[in-house]
mmCIF file of C-alpha atoms and ligand atoms in Angstrom:
data_model
loop_
_atom_site.group_PDB
_atom_site.id
_atom_site.type_symbol
_atom_site.label_atom_id
_atom_site.label_comp_id
_atom_site.label_asym_id
_atom_site.label_seq_id
_atom_site.Cartn_x
_atom_site.Cartn_y
_atom_site.Cartn_z
ATOM 1 C CA MET A 1 20.330 7.150 4.322
ATOM 2 C CA ASN A 2 19.026 6.477 7.783
ATOM 3 C CA LYS A 3 15.591 4.864 8.138
ATOM 4 C CA ALA A 4 14.562 7.814 10.284
ATOM 5 C CA LEU A 5 14.916 10.082 7.253
ATOM 6 C CA ARG A 6 12.448 8.050 5.194
ATOM 7 C CA LYS A 7 8.799 8.880 5.319
ATOM 8 C CA ALA A 8 6.877 6.412 7.481
ATOM 9 C CA VAL A 9 3.464 5.773 5.981
ATOM 10 C CA ILE A 10 0.620 3.928 7.676
ATOM 11 C CA ALA A 11 -2.166 3.158 5.232
ATOM 12 C CA GLY A 12 -5.473 1.483 5.923
ATOM 13 C CA ASN A 13 -6.884 -0.707 3.185
ATOM 14 C CA TRP A 14 -10.558 -0.953 3.964
ATOM 15 C CA LYS A 15 -11.084 -3.457 1.121
ATOM 16 C CA MET A 16 -14.818 -4.031 0.427
ATOM 17 C CA ASN A 17 -16.039 -2.720 3.766
ATOM 18 C CA LYS A 18 -18.099 0.213 5.056
ATOM 19 C CA THR A 19 -21.165 1.956 3.732
ATOM 20 C CA ARG A 20 -20.996 5.750 3.444
ATOM 21 C CA PRO A 21 -22.422 6.464 6.926
ATOM 22 C CA GLU A 22 -20.044 3.888 8.407
ATOM 23 C CA ALA A 23 -17.119 5.380 6.494
ATOM 24 C CA LYS A 24 -17.917 8.873 7.733
ATOM 25 C CA ALA A 25 -18.210 7.644 11.318
ATOM 26 C CA LEU A 26 -14.866 5.825 11.122
ATOM 27 C CA VAL A 27 -13.016 8.878 9.778
ATOM 28 C CA GLU A 28 -14.628 11.159 12.356
ATOM 29 C CA GLU A 29 -13.507 8.776 15.098
ATOM 30 C CA LEU A 30 -10.023 8.521 13.636
ATOM 31 C CA LYS A 31 -9.336 12.226 13.153
ATOM 32 C CA PRO A 32 -8.685 13.199 16.792
ATOM 33 C CA LEU A 33 -6.800 9.969 17.452
ATOM 34 C CA VAL A 34 -4.211 10.536 14.705
ATOM 35 C CA LYS A 35 -4.058 14.325 14.567
ATOM 36 C CA ASP A 36 -0.551 14.457 16.052
ATOM 37 C CA ALA A 37 0.808 11.545 14.023
ATOM 38 C CA GLY A 38 4.507 11.603 13.262
ATOM 39 C CA CYS A 39 3.935 9.611 10.090
ATOM 40 C CA ASP A 40 1.733 9.941 7.023
ATOM 41 C CA VAL A 41 -1.746 8.521 7.531
ATOM 42 C CA VAL A 42 -3.735 7.274 4.547
ATOM 43 C CA VAL A 43 -7.060 5.495 4.231
ATOM 44 C CA CYS A 44 -7.729 3.573 1.017
ATOM 45 C CA VAL A 45 -11.448 3.179 0.739
ATOM 46 C CA PRO A 46 -14.024 1.728 -1.669
ATOM 47 C CA PHE A 47 -14.781 3.973 -4.663
ATOM 48 C CA THR A 48 -18.290 4.612 -3.344
ATOM 49 C CA ASN A 49 -16.829 6.097 -0.139
ATOM 50 C CA LEU A 50 -14.256 8.409 -1.715
ATOM 51 C CA GLU A 51 -16.362 11.551 -1.783
ATOM 52 C CA THR A 52 -17.676 10.995 1.760
ATOM 53 C CA VAL A 53 -14.215 10.287 3.151
ATOM 54 C CA LEU A 54 -12.553 13.181 1.285
ATOM 55 C CA ASP A 55 -15.164 15.452 2.777
ATOM 56 C CA ALA A 56 -14.839 14.023 6.292
ATOM 57 C CA ALA A 57 -11.017 14.164 6.165
ATOM 58 C CA LYS A 58 -10.882 17.750 4.863
ATOM 59 C CA GLY A 59 -8.627 19.932 7.008
ATOM 60 C CA SER A 60 -7.151 16.901 8.821
ATOM 61 C CA ASN A 61 -3.876 15.028 8.304
ATOM 62 C CA ILE A 62 -5.683 11.980 6.917
ATOM 63 C CA LYS A 63 -5.012 11.411 3.229
ATOM 64 C CA VAL A 64 -7.321 9.490 0.975
ATOM 65 C CA GLY A 65 -6.640 6.692 -1.475
ATOM 66 C CA ALA A 66 -8.508 4.340 -3.783
ATOM 67 C CA GLN A 67 -7.858 0.615 -4.095
ATOM 68 C CA ASN A 68 -7.328 0.328 -7.849
ATOM 69 C CA CYS A 69 -7.463 2.289 -11.097
ATOM 70 C CA HIS A 70 -7.524 1.405 -14.774
ATOM 71 C CA PHE A 71 -4.619 1.988 -17.132
ATOM 72 C CA GLU A 72 -6.552 3.743 -19.901
ATOM 73 C CA LYS A 73 -7.644 7.358 -19.569
ATOM 74 C CA SER A 74 -11.238 6.687 -20.605
ATOM 75 C CA GLY A 75 -13.305 4.489 -22.874
ATOM 76 C CA ALA A 76 -15.292 1.291 -23.071
ATOM 77 C CA PHE A 77 -14.073 -0.396 -19.869
ATOM 78 C CA THR A 78 -17.259 -1.211 -18.006
ATOM 79 C CA GLY A 79 -16.852 -1.249 -14.250
ATOM 80 C CA GLU A 80 -13.455 0.459 -14.244
ATOM 81 C CA ILE A 81 -12.310 3.826 -12.852
ATOM 82 C CA SER A 82 -9.517 5.918 -14.392
ATOM 83 C CA ALA A 83 -6.679 7.627 -12.559
ATOM 84 C CA ASP A 84 -7.914 11.030 -13.778
ATOM 85 C CA MET A 85 -11.333 10.371 -12.257
ATOM 86 C CA LEU A 86 -9.591 9.888 -8.911
ATOM 87 C CA THR A 87 -7.334 12.948 -9.056
ATOM 88 C CA GLU A 88 -10.245 15.129 -10.150
ATOM 89 C CA MET A 89 -11.955 14.244 -6.856
ATOM 90 C CA GLY A 90 -8.884 15.081 -4.802
ATOM 91 C CA VAL A 91 -7.749 11.509 -4.229
ATOM 92 C CA GLU A 92 -3.966 11.368 -3.708
ATOM 93 C CA TYR A 93 -3.145 7.665 -3.314
ATOM 94 C CA VAL A 94 -4.033 4.412 -5.019
ATOM 95 C CA VAL A 95 -3.288 0.803 -4.115
ATOM 96 C CA ILE A 96 -2.095 -1.125 -7.160
ATOM 97 C CA GLY A 97 -1.533 -4.854 -7.532
ATOM 98 C CA HIS A 98 -3.027 -6.002 -4.253
ATOM 99 C CA SER A 99 -2.810 -9.789 -3.970
ATOM 100 C CA GLU A 100 -6.603 -10.035 -3.823
ATOM 101 C CA ARG A 101 -6.759 -8.421 -7.254
ATOM 102 C CA ARG A 102 -4.047 -10.762 -8.494
ATOM 103 C CA GLN A 103 -5.809 -13.830 -7.008
ATOM 104 C CA TYR A 104 -9.437 -13.080 -7.811
ATOM 105 C CA PHE A 105 -9.468 -10.587 -10.691
ATOM 106 C CA GLY A 106 -6.752 -11.746 -13.070
ATOM 107 C CA GLU A 107 -4.287 -8.983 -12.251
ATOM 108 C CA THR A 108 -0.800 -9.816 -13.547
ATOM 109 C CA ASP A 109 2.607 -8.190 -13.172
ATOM 110 C CA ALA A 110 2.096 -6.727 -16.662
ATOM 111 C CA THR A 111 -1.254 -5.108 -15.836
ATOM 112 C CA VAL A 112 0.131 -3.934 -12.502
ATOM 113 C CA ASN A 113 2.868 -2.171 -14.475
ATOM 114 C CA LYS A 114 0.321 -0.534 -16.795
ATOM 115 C CA ARG A 115 -1.855 0.620 -13.904
ATOM 116 C CA THR A 116 1.177 1.908 -12.002
ATOM 117 C CA LYS A 117 2.311 3.999 -14.979
ATOM 118 C CA ALA A 118 -1.184 5.398 -15.552
ATOM 119 C CA ALA A 119 -1.580 6.315 -11.893
ATOM 120 C CA LEU A 120 1.819 8.014 -11.757
ATOM 121 C CA ALA A 121 1.135 9.906 -14.990
ATOM 122 C CA ALA A 122 -2.045 11.260 -13.395
ATOM 123 C CA GLY A 123 -0.087 12.417 -10.328
ATOM 124 C CA LEU A 124 -1.264 9.793 -7.857
ATOM 125 C CA THR A 125 1.027 8.241 -5.274
ATOM 126 C CA VAL A 126 1.038 4.498 -5.845
ATOM 127 C CA ILE A 127 1.058 1.928 -3.067
ATOM 128 C CA LEU A 128 2.421 -0.971 -5.071
ATOM 129 C CA CYS A 129 1.790 -4.403 -3.548
ATOM 130 C CA VAL A 130 4.078 -7.390 -3.954
ATOM 131 C CA GLY A 131 4.322 -10.634 -2.045
ATOM 132 C CA GLU A 132 4.647 -14.384 -2.268
ATOM 133 C CA MET A 133 2.105 -17.172 -1.810
ATOM 134 C CA LEU A 134 2.726 -19.819 0.843
ATOM 135 C CA GLU A 135 3.817 -22.350 -1.788
ATOM 136 C CA ASP A 136 6.399 -19.863 -3.100
ATOM 137 C CA ARG A 137 7.837 -19.432 0.384
ATOM 138 C CA GLU A 138 7.893 -23.189 0.931
ATOM 139 C CA ALA A 139 9.661 -23.622 -2.416
ATOM 140 C CA GLY A 140 12.305 -21.129 -1.311
ATOM 141 C CA ILE A 141 11.654 -18.670 -4.132
ATOM 142 C CA THR A 142 10.310 -15.717 -2.139
ATOM 143 C CA ASP A 143 13.254 -13.406 -2.801
ATOM 144 C CA GLU A 144 13.405 -14.045 -6.567
ATOM 145 C CA LEU A 145 9.647 -13.796 -6.941
ATOM 146 C CA VAL A 146 9.278 -10.544 -5.023
ATOM 147 C CA ALA A 147 12.278 -9.037 -6.834
ATOM 148 C CA LEU A 148 10.706 -9.986 -10.178
ATOM 149 C CA GLN A 149 7.286 -8.595 -9.209
ATOM 150 C CA THR A 150 8.986 -5.344 -8.203
ATOM 151 C CA LYS A 151 11.019 -5.105 -11.415
ATOM 152 C CA VAL A 152 8.109 -5.816 -13.755
ATOM 153 C CA ALA A 153 5.728 -3.490 -11.884
ATOM 154 C CA LEU A 154 8.234 -0.640 -12.193
ATOM 155 C CA LYS A 155 9.264 -1.253 -15.813
ATOM 156 C CA ASP A 156 9.603 2.135 -17.560
ATOM 157 C CA VAL A 157 8.903 4.042 -14.349
ATOM 158 C CA THR A 158 11.470 6.849 -14.161
ATOM 159 C CA LYS A 159 13.614 7.642 -11.168
ATOM 160 C CA GLU A 160 11.716 10.920 -10.762
ATOM 161 C CA GLN A 161 8.393 9.088 -10.747
ATOM 162 C CA LEU A 162 9.708 6.660 -8.156
ATOM 163 C CA ALA A 163 9.448 9.407 -5.549
ATOM 164 C CA LYS A 164 5.689 8.843 -5.730
ATOM 165 C CA VAL A 165 5.863 5.094 -5.243
ATOM 166 C CA ILE A 166 5.503 3.253 -1.949
ATOM 167 C CA ILE A 167 6.057 -0.479 -2.032
ATOM 168 C CA ALA A 168 4.005 -2.709 0.237
ATOM 169 C CA TYR A 169 5.398 -6.160 0.940
ATOM 170 C CA GLU A 170 2.403 -8.342 1.694
ATOM 171 C CA PRO A 171 3.036 -12.081 2.012
ATOM 172 C CA VAL A 172 -0.232 -13.573 0.766
ATOM 173 C CA TRP A 173 -0.233 -16.224 3.499
ATOM 174 C CA ALA A 174 -0.276 -13.507 6.156
ATOM 175 C CA ILE A 175 -3.214 -11.529 4.767
ATOM 176 C CA GLY A 176 -6.380 -11.808 6.799
ATOM 177 C CA THR A 177 -5.127 -15.021 8.366
ATOM 178 C CA GLY A 178 -3.886 -13.726 11.701
ATOM 179 C CA LYS A 179 -0.561 -15.326 10.720
ATOM 180 C CA THR A 180 1.885 -12.430 10.691
ATOM 181 C CA ALA A 181 5.328 -12.723 9.190
ATOM 182 C CA THR A 182 7.916 -12.517 11.936
ATOM 183 C CA ALA A 183 9.617 -9.173 12.191
ATOM 184 C CA GLN A 184 12.744 -10.821 10.794
ATOM 185 C CA GLN A 185 10.902 -12.357 7.818
ATOM 186 C CA ALA A 186 9.249 -9.026 7.047
ATOM 187 C CA ASN A 187 12.531 -7.167 7.278
ATOM 188 C CA GLU A 188 14.384 -9.685 5.107
ATOM 189 C CA VAL A 189 12.001 -9.340 2.191
ATOM 190 C CA CYS A 190 11.726 -5.553 2.554
ATOM 191 C CA ALA A 191 15.526 -5.514 2.322
ATOM 192 C CA VAL A 192 15.365 -7.641 -0.846
ATOM 193 C CA ILE A 193 12.958 -5.108 -2.343
ATOM 194 C CA ARG A 194 15.287 -2.248 -1.378
ATOM 195 C CA ALA A 195 18.246 -4.053 -2.949
ATOM 196 C CA THR A 196 16.188 -4.539 -6.111
ATOM 197 C CA ILE A 197 15.462 -0.808 -6.270
ATOM 198 C CA GLU A 198 19.177 -0.121 -5.862
ATOM 199 C CA LYS A 199 19.983 -2.505 -8.720
ATOM 200 C CA VAL A 200 17.387 -1.077 -11.089
ATOM 201 C CA TYR A 201 17.780 2.594 -10.088
ATOM 202 C CA ASP A 202 20.506 3.558 -7.614
ATOM 203 C CA LYS A 203 21.380 3.708 -3.934
ATOM 204 C CA ALA A 204 19.779 7.085 -3.388
ATOM 205 C CA ALA A 205 16.480 5.807 -4.793
ATOM 206 C CA ALA A 206 16.700 2.691 -2.628
ATOM 207 C CA ASP A 207 17.520 4.684 0.496
ATOM 208 C CA ALA A 208 14.589 7.015 -0.083
ATOM 209 C CA MET A 209 12.004 4.302 -0.861
ATOM 210 C CA THR A 210 9.246 3.827 1.704
ATOM 211 C CA ILE A 211 8.609 0.095 2.040
ATOM 212 C CA GLN A 212 5.626 -1.075 4.054
ATOM 213 C CA TYR A 213 4.813 -4.438 5.531
ATOM 214 C CA GLY A 214 1.241 -5.712 5.319
ATOM 215 C CA GLY A 215 -0.419 -8.900 6.512
ATOM 216 C CA SER A 216 -2.218 -9.217 9.849
ATOM 217 C CA MET A 217 -0.439 -6.159 11.240
ATOM 218 C CA ASN A 218 -2.329 -5.090 14.337
ATOM 219 C CA ALA A 219 -2.133 -3.017 17.495
ATOM 220 C CA GLY A 220 -0.225 -5.780 19.265
ATOM 221 C CA ASN A 221 2.489 -6.588 16.720
ATOM 222 C CA ALA A 222 2.955 -3.279 14.876
ATOM 223 C CA ALA A 223 5.693 -1.841 17.075
ATOM 224 C CA GLU A 224 8.036 -4.790 16.576
ATOM 225 C CA LEU A 225 7.459 -4.921 12.811
ATOM 226 C CA LEU A 226 7.857 -1.162 12.416
ATOM 227 C CA ALA A 227 11.092 -1.166 14.444
ATOM 228 C CA GLN A 228 12.836 -3.196 11.722
ATOM 229 C CA PRO A 229 15.445 -1.243 9.761
ATOM 230 C CA ASP A 230 13.865 -1.862 6.351
ATOM 231 C CA VAL A 231 10.191 -1.649 7.355
ATOM 232 C CA ASP A 232 9.018 1.944 6.917
ATOM 233 C CA GLY A 233 5.325 1.592 7.475
ATOM 234 C CA GLY A 234 2.326 -0.644 7.189
ATOM 235 C CA LEU A 235 -0.581 -1.459 4.908
ATOM 236 C CA ILE A 236 -3.318 -2.548 7.230
ATOM 237 C CA GLY A 237 -6.508 -4.418 6.402
ATOM 238 C CA GLY A 238 -8.661 -5.692 9.264
ATOM 239 C CA ALA A 239 -7.162 -3.496 11.975
ATOM 240 C CA SER A 240 -7.775 -0.352 9.885
ATOM 241 C CA LEU A 241 -11.526 -0.833 10.287
ATOM 242 C CA LYS A 242 -11.343 0.023 13.990
ATOM 243 C CA ALA A 243 -10.152 3.540 14.791
ATOM 244 C CA PRO A 244 -8.555 2.727 18.185
ATOM 245 C CA ASP A 245 -6.548 -0.184 16.721
ATOM 246 C CA PHE A 246 -5.469 1.780 13.667
ATOM 247 C CA SER A 247 -4.374 4.714 15.803
ATOM 248 C CA VAL A 248 -2.180 2.467 17.966
ATOM 249 C CA ILE A 249 -0.377 1.397 14.761
ATOM 250 C CA VAL A 250 -0.048 5.048 13.717
ATOM 251 C CA ASP A 251 1.450 5.819 17.150
ATOM 252 C CA ALA A 252 3.899 2.927 16.777
ATOM 253 C CA ALA A 253 5.079 4.353 13.437
ATOM 254 C CA SER A 254 5.373 7.848 14.880
ATOM 255 C CA LYS A 255 8.147 6.907 17.312
HETATM 256 P P1 LIG B 301 -4.956 -7.761 6.938
HETATM 257 O O1 LIG B 301 -4.303 -6.669 7.746
HETATM 258 O O2 LIG B 301 -6.431 -7.871 7.170
HETATM 259 O O3 LIG B 301 -4.213 -9.054 7.049
HETATM 260 O O4 LIG B 301 -4.829 -7.314 5.406
HETATM 261 C C1 LIG B 301 -3.613 -6.902 4.933
HETATM 262 C C2 LIG B 301 -3.810 -6.335 3.596
HETATM 263 O O5 LIG B 301 -4.108 -7.037 2.658
HETATM 264 C C3 LIG B 301 -3.670 -4.887 3.426
HETATM 265 O O6 LIG B 301 -3.681 -4.542 2.097
#
């Protein structure tokens, strides 16, 4: 299948940024800038902003996501949020397995798999993050590591469910560092992920899979990254906090 037939998705990951008034202002500024987007536009916001952003985005083409969810439906899990709590609000997307959660909050491939399955069971679209650390790249194990992360995260996920999975390749060394992977590096690993999907599922599933690049993607470098044959979109941190910058990336993906 041709890349042009896959859904391009540009998602902002606001991380731990924006109060409710700031969140509302950012979405209001973004709405007119992305209203004619030729790709899907998602903003993944802090839990405390979900209601505000859902309300502000109502009637627009901006879709709303959270940045994590727990794998149990309910219970004694202080500080956690379930997938059902998100869908009940109207949230459609959730980021799972972001490297910051892996690095700072003990997230493992096994818990990423559990969260992914819970989110899919609740009907959410999962933005599943994988990516190597600098030492992995220097040791020459990027491809094996990212393939393994992908396989474990998707263990027991059915081919039907896969239609609601987006994979984000985010090299950890490129996140928030201003050090972007080259377009070739990004494309190479996205192709490895696609080959992994083909191995585990089949060619049709691999051809249909939206694979994003994330890591210091910005208004200046987005077009080159997004032009790569296996890069179908972006997961954007810093540059998603400024509406004009984010909209330039959306425009680049719309071509
Ligand atoms: P930056 O775009 O700030 O590097 O963050 C990327 C990221 O982690 C998106 O999830």
